[in-house]
Structure formats: C-alpha cells, structure tokens
Coordinates of C-alpha atoms in Angstrom, one line a residue:
X15 CA -0.1 0.0 0.1
X16 CA 2.9 2.3 -0.4
X17 CA 3.1 5.0 -3.0
X18 CA 3.1 3.9 -6.6
X19 CA 6.1 5.0 -8.9
X20 CA 5.3 8.0 -11.1
X21 CA 3.6 7.0 -14.3
X22 CA 2.7 3.5 -13.0
X23 CA -0.8 2.2 -13.8
X24 CA -3.2 1.9 -11.1
X25 CA -3.8 -1.9 -10.2
X26 CA -7.1 -3.2 -11.0
X27 CA -9.6 -3.9 -8.2
X28 CA -11.1 -7.3 -8.5
X29 CA -13.3 -6.8 -5.4
X30 CA -15.4 -3.8 -6.3
X31 CA -15.4 -0.5 -5.1
X32 CA -15.4 -1.8 -1.5
X33 CA -13.6 -4.9 -0.5
X34 CA -16.5 -6.1 1.9
X35 CA -15.3 -9.5 2.7
X36 CA -11.7 -8.3 3.5
X37 CA -13.1 -5.4 5.5
X38 CA -15.4 -7.6 7.4
X39 CA -12.7 -10.2 8.1
X40 CA -10.6 -7.4 9.6
X41 CA -13.1 -6.0 11.7
X42 CA -14.0 -9.5 12.9
X43 CA -10.4 -10.6 13.6
X44 CA -9.8 -7.3 15.7
X45 CA -13.0 -7.5 17.6
X46 CA -12.4 -11.2 18.5
X47 CA -8.9 -10.5 19.7
X48 CA -10.6 -7.9 22.0
X49 CA -13.2 -10.2 23.3
X50 CA -10.7 -12.9 24.0
X51 CA -9.8 -11.3 27.2
X52 CA -13.3 -10.4 28.0
X53 CA -12.9 -10.3 31.8
X54 CA -10.3 -7.8 31.6
X55 CA -11.6 -5.7 28.6
X56 CA -15.3 -5.8 29.1
X57 CA -16.3 -6.7 32.7
X58 CA -13.4 -5.0 34.5
X59 CA -14.3 -1.4 33.3
X60 CA -17.8 -1.7 34.9
X61 CA -16.2 -2.6 38.4
X62 CA -13.9 0.5 37.9
X63 CA -16.8 2.8 37.2
X64 CA -18.8 1.5 40.2
X65 CA -15.8 2.2 42.3
X66 CA -15.9 5.8 41.0
X67 CA -19.6 6.0 42.0
X68 CA -18.9 4.6 45.4
X69 CA -16.1 7.1 46.1
X70 CA -18.3 9.8 44.9
X71 CA -21.2 8.8 47.1
X72 CA -19.1 8.4 50.2
X73 CA -17.2 11.6 49.5
X74 CA -20.6 13.6 49.1
X75 CA -22.0 12.1 52.3
X76 CA -24.9 10.9 50.4
X77 CA -24.4 7.2 51.0
X78 CA -24.5 6.3 54.7
X79 CA -25.2 2.9 56.1
X80 CA -25.9 1.3 52.7
X81 CA -28.8 3.9 52.2
X82 CA -28.7 6.2 49.3
X83 CA -30.6 9.5 49.7
X84 CA -32.9 11.1 47.1
X85 CA -30.1 13.9 46.4
X86 CA -27.7 11.2 45.2
X87 CA -30.0 8.9 43.0
X88 CA -33.3 9.3 41.3
X89 CA -34.3 12.3 39.0
X90 CA -32.2 15.4 39.6
X91 CA -29.6 13.5 41.7
X92 CA -25.9 13.6 41.5
X93 CA -25.5 10.0 40.1
X94 CA -27.8 10.6 37.0
X95 CA -25.5 13.7 36.2
X96 CA -22.5 11.6 36.5
X97 CA -23.8 8.5 34.5
X98 CA -23.7 9.8 30.9
X99 CA -20.1 11.1 31.3
X100 CA -19.0 7.8 32.9
X101 CA -20.6 5.7 30.1
X102 CA -18.9 8.0 27.4
X103 CA -15.6 7.7 29.3
X104 CA -15.7 4.0 29.2
X105 CA -16.8 3.7 25.5
X106 CA -14.2 6.1 24.1
X107 CA -11.3 4.9 26.4
X108 CA -11.8 1.3 25.4
X109 CA -12.3 2.3 21.6
X110 CA -9.0 4.0 21.6
X111 CA -7.1 1.4 23.6
X112 CA -8.4 -1.4 21.2
X113 CA -6.8 0.3 18.2
X114 CA -3.7 1.7 19.8
X115 CA -2.5 -1.4 21.4
X116 CA -3.4 -3.7 18.4
X117 CA -1.5 -1.7 15.9
X118 CA 1.3 -1.2 18.4
X119 CA 1.5 -4.8 19.1
X120 CA 2.0 -5.5 15.4
X121 CA 4.8 -3.0 15.1
X122 CA 6.6 -4.1 18.2
X123 CA 6.4 -7.7 17.1
X124 CA 7.4 -6.9 13.7
X125 CA 4.1 -8.2 12.2
X126 CA 3.3 -5.0 10.3
X127 CA 2.7 -7.3 7.3
X128 CA -0.8 -7.9 8.7
X129 CA -1.5 -4.2 7.8
X130 CA 0.6 -3.9 4.6
X131 CA -0.2 -7.3 2.7
X132 CA -3.8 -7.8 2.9
X133 CA -5.7 -7.0 -0.5
X134 CA -7.3 -3.9 1.1
X135 CA -6.9 -0.2 0.2
X136 CA -5.5 2.1 2.9
X137 CA -8.8 3.6 3.7
X138 CA -10.2 0.1 4.1
X139 CA -7.5 -0.8 6.6
X140 CA -8.2 2.4 8.5
X141 CA -11.8 1.9 8.5
X142 CA -11.5 -1.7 9.5
X143 CA -9.4 -0.8 12.7
X144 CA -11.7 2.1 13.4
X145 CA -15.0 0.0 13.1
X146 CA -13.3 -2.7 15.3
X147 CA -12.4 -0.3 18.0
X148 CA -15.8 1.2 17.7
X149 CA -17.4 -2.0 18.4
X150 CA -15.0 -2.8 21.2
X151 CA -15.9 0.4 22.9
X152 CA -19.6 -0.1 22.6
X153 CA -19.7 -3.7 23.9
X154 CA -17.6 -2.5 26.9
X155 CA -20.0 0.4 27.5
X156 CA -23.1 -1.6 27.5
X157 CA -22.7 -3.4 30.9
X158 CA -21.6 -0.3 32.3
X159 CA -24.6 1.7 31.2
X160 CA -26.9 -1.1 32.5
X161 CA -25.0 -0.9 35.9
X162 CA -25.4 2.8 36.2
X163 CA -28.9 2.9 35.3
X164 CA -29.7 0.4 38.0
X165 CA -27.6 2.4 40.5
X166 CA -29.3 5.6 39.4
X167 CA -32.8 4.5 39.4
X168 CA -33.5 6.3 36.2
X169 CA -33.9 5.5 32.5
X170 CA -32.7 6.9 29.2
X171 CA -34.9 9.5 27.7
X172 CA -33.7 9.2 24.1
X173 CA -32.1 5.8 23.5
X174 CA -31.6 6.5 19.9
X175 CA -29.8 9.7 20.4
X176 CA -27.6 7.9 23.2
X177 CA -26.8 5.2 20.7
X178 CA -25.8 7.6 17.9
X179 CA -23.6 9.7 20.3
X180 CA -21.8 6.7 21.7
X181 CA -21.3 5.4 18.2
X182 CA -19.8 8.6 16.9
X183 CA -17.7 9.1 19.9
X184 CA -16.4 5.6 19.8
X185 CA -15.4 6.0 16.2
X186 CA -13.8 9.2 16.7
X187 CA -11.6 7.9 19.4
X188 CA -10.8 4.6 17.6
X189 CA -9.8 6.6 14.6
X190 CA -7.5 8.7 16.9
X191 CA -6.2 5.6 18.4
X192 CA -5.3 4.3 14.9
X193 CA -3.2 7.5 14.5
X194 CA -1.6 7.0 17.7
X195 CA -0.9 3.2 16.9
X196 CA 0.8 4.4 13.7
X197 CA 3.0 7.1 15.6
X198 CA 3.9 4.8 18.5
X199 CA 7.1 2.8 18.2
X200 CA 7.0 1.2 21.6
X201 CA 4.7 0.5 24.4
X202 CA 5.8 3.6 26.3
X203 CA 4.7 5.9 23.7
X204 CA 1.4 4.3 23.3
X205 CA 0.7 4.5 27.1
X206 CA 1.8 8.0 27.2
X207 CA -1.1 8.9 24.9
X208 CA -3.5 8.0 27.6
X209 CA -1.7 9.1 30.5
X210 CA -0.8 12.5 29.4
X211 CA -3.6 13.4 26.7
X212 CA -6.8 11.3 26.5
X213 CA -7.5 10.8 30.2
X214 CA -6.9 14.3 31.2
X215 CA -8.8 15.6 28.1
X216 CA -11.8 13.4 29.2
X217 CA -11.8 14.5 32.8
X218 CA -11.8 18.1 31.7
X219 CA -14.8 17.7 29.5
X220 CA -17.7 17.9 32.1
X221 CA -17.5 14.3 33.3
X222 CA -17.7 15.1 37.0
X223 CA -18.8 19.0 37.0
X224 CA -20.7 21.3 34.7
X225 CA -18.3 23.1 32.3
X226 CA -20.1 26.4 33.3
X227 CA -18.5 26.0 36.6
X228 CA -15.0 26.3 35.3
X229 CA -13.0 29.4 35.0
X230 CA -13.3 31.2 31.7
X231 CA -10.0 30.4 30.2
X232 CA -10.4 26.7 31.1
X233 CA -14.1 26.9 29.7
X234 CA -12.9 28.2 26.4
X235 CA -10.3 25.2 26.1
X236 CA -13.1 22.7 27.0
X237 CA -15.4 24.0 24.1
X238 CA -12.5 22.8 21.7
X239 CA -12.6 19.4 23.2
X240 CA -14.8 17.0 21.2
X241 CA -15.2 14.5 24.1
X242 CA -17.0 17.5 25.8
X243 CA -19.7 17.4 23.0
X244 CA -20.0 13.7 23.4
X245 CA -20.7 14.0 27.0
X246 CA -23.0 16.9 26.7
X247 CA -25.2 15.2 24.0
X248 CA -25.3 12.0 26.1
X249 CA -26.4 14.0 29.0
X250 CA -29.3 15.4 26.9
X251 CA -30.1 11.8 25.8
X252 CA -30.4 10.7 29.4
X253 CA -33.0 13.5 30.1
X254 CA -30.5 16.2 31.5
X255 CA -29.9 19.7 30.4
X256 CA -27.0 20.3 28.0
X257 CA -25.1 23.5 27.1
X258 CA -24.7 22.8 23.4
X259 CA -27.4 22.0 20.7
X260 CA -27.6 18.3 19.8
X261 CA -26.9 19.0 16.1
X262 CA -23.8 20.8 17.0
X263 CA -22.6 18.2 19.1
X264 CA -23.3 15.4 16.6
X265 CA -21.8 17.6 13.7
X266 CA -18.5 17.9 15.9
X267 CA -18.3 14.2 16.5
X268 CA -18.9 13.1 13.0
X269 CA -16.5 15.5 11.4
X270 CA -13.8 14.9 13.9
X271 CA -14.1 11.1 13.3
X272 CA -14.1 11.5 9.4
X273 CA -11.1 13.8 9.5
X274 CA -9.0 11.4 11.8
X275 CA -10.1 8.6 9.7
X276 CA -9.0 10.2 6.5
X277 CA -5.7 11.2 8.0
X278 CA -5.1 7.5 9.3
X279 CA -5.9 6.3 5.7
X280 CA -3.4 8.7 4.1
X281 CA -0.7 7.7 6.5
X282 CA -1.3 4.0 5.9
X283 CA -1.1 4.5 2.2
X284 CA 2.3 6.2 2.5
X285 CA 3.5 3.4 5.0
X286 CA 4.2 6.1 7.6
X287 CA 6.2 4.4 10.4
X288 CA 5.1 0.9 9.0
X289 CA 8.0 0.4 6.7
X290 CA 11.8 0.4 7.6

C-alpha cells in the first residue's frame, strides 16, 4: 500500500469499489482479539466505574449505612448527572485502547505485514481498525450503562440519541487510536497518549462537573474538546440539560471522526512508520 512509482498504472480492483469481505474479516479479527480477554476488557471497566460511583457517594456524604438519599440517586440526583459522562468515558477509552494497542503490538512484534499485505486499500484498513475499535468500545459500555442505570434508578429519555452519540464518539476515538498506533514505536509511547492526553482531556470535559463552573480560560479550552460534545449530548439523551445543541454536538463528533479516519488512511497509504 505504499506510493506507486510515477506513471505506474493503477492496479485493477477485483473486489469492487469496496472489498466487503476483506473489510469484514479485518473487523471480525480485531473484535475477536479484543473479546478474547473479556473479563479484563469488558467486565473490569464496569467494576472500575462502580468504584468511581462508590467514592463519589461516600465523599458527598449521600451514601450512609448502605442507604442512598434522594439527592444522590433518582431524577435530579448527582448520580444521573455523572452517569452519561462515565458511560462515554468507558466507551471512548476502550475504543481508543483497542486500536492503539493492536497496531502497536503488530509494530513491536514486527508483524506489520498484517497491515500492509492484505488486499485492502489504505482507507479500508483504516476503516477496519476504526470500526473494530468502535465495536469494542460499545460492547464494553453496555454493561456499564446497565449498571449505572440500575444504580441511579433512572432510564434513558432518548435511547436513539444516546446510541448515536456513543457510536460517533467511539469511532472518533478509535480513529484517533489508529493514528496513535501508527505513531507509537514502543509501548511507552502508546501508554503516554492515555496518561498525558486522553484521560486528562476526558476528565476536563464535563464528566464530573458542569463546564459552566470552570474558570473562563479553561471553559474556552473545553469548548474545543470533542469529548465535551459527546458527554453533553449524552447528558441530553439521559434526559438532563445540555449546554450545546444536539445538532452541533453530533456534527463535531461526525466531522472529527471523518477527519481522523482520513488522516489515518493517508498515513497508511504512505506506509508512515510501517516500513523500515
């Protein structure tokens, strides 16, 4: 999938405009690899989120003696405010991890032929990894969503909107993870993306507190954060109040995902950091 010599004829595609079988095979392979360690990749994040909830309940003084007051759960409580952000956090974090670590593993183990050799166009490879990461994030977020809804004692006001927000948010971070996987040459670089960028950016996007409470300079920076739009739209889907319009939030997520996917496809086509 490297660049063709000048004047060389474009190879004939024998599989049509889209190699559907090859694309589906790549997505299935990556998704199965993610599910292989399902206790760690799918179940563990739900326990981690429930620990977050327990810490907040204890710190706020709303959970005493095993009883939860109305100020903590139920409509208008703190937990229904936290739940959308926590679900988005789990979904996007796992979507990014699935692509970053998968591509980094191939590079560290010198198995990049798995990326370069299949009869897939660069954009199909980028789409395959992004879609597999998206599916990984969504399947991880489902048990977390169920657990938080049960704990909060509320439902989702607009399930279709929530599903769309999580889908676009997961694809956005899966595409970003593809770029990071292409960039990373070793595990430390891959881990640095999460420790120094994704997790801080996520925490400063309205997960635990309304953005309106932040100082003006920080609030302006948060407005440039696409994760903020995912959390804001998810909060509206849960029946809460948002600060952005749904249309704007969805447009930011869709445009961001498309741009990152296109960038990943371009870099794969050039063999960036994939060829010695």
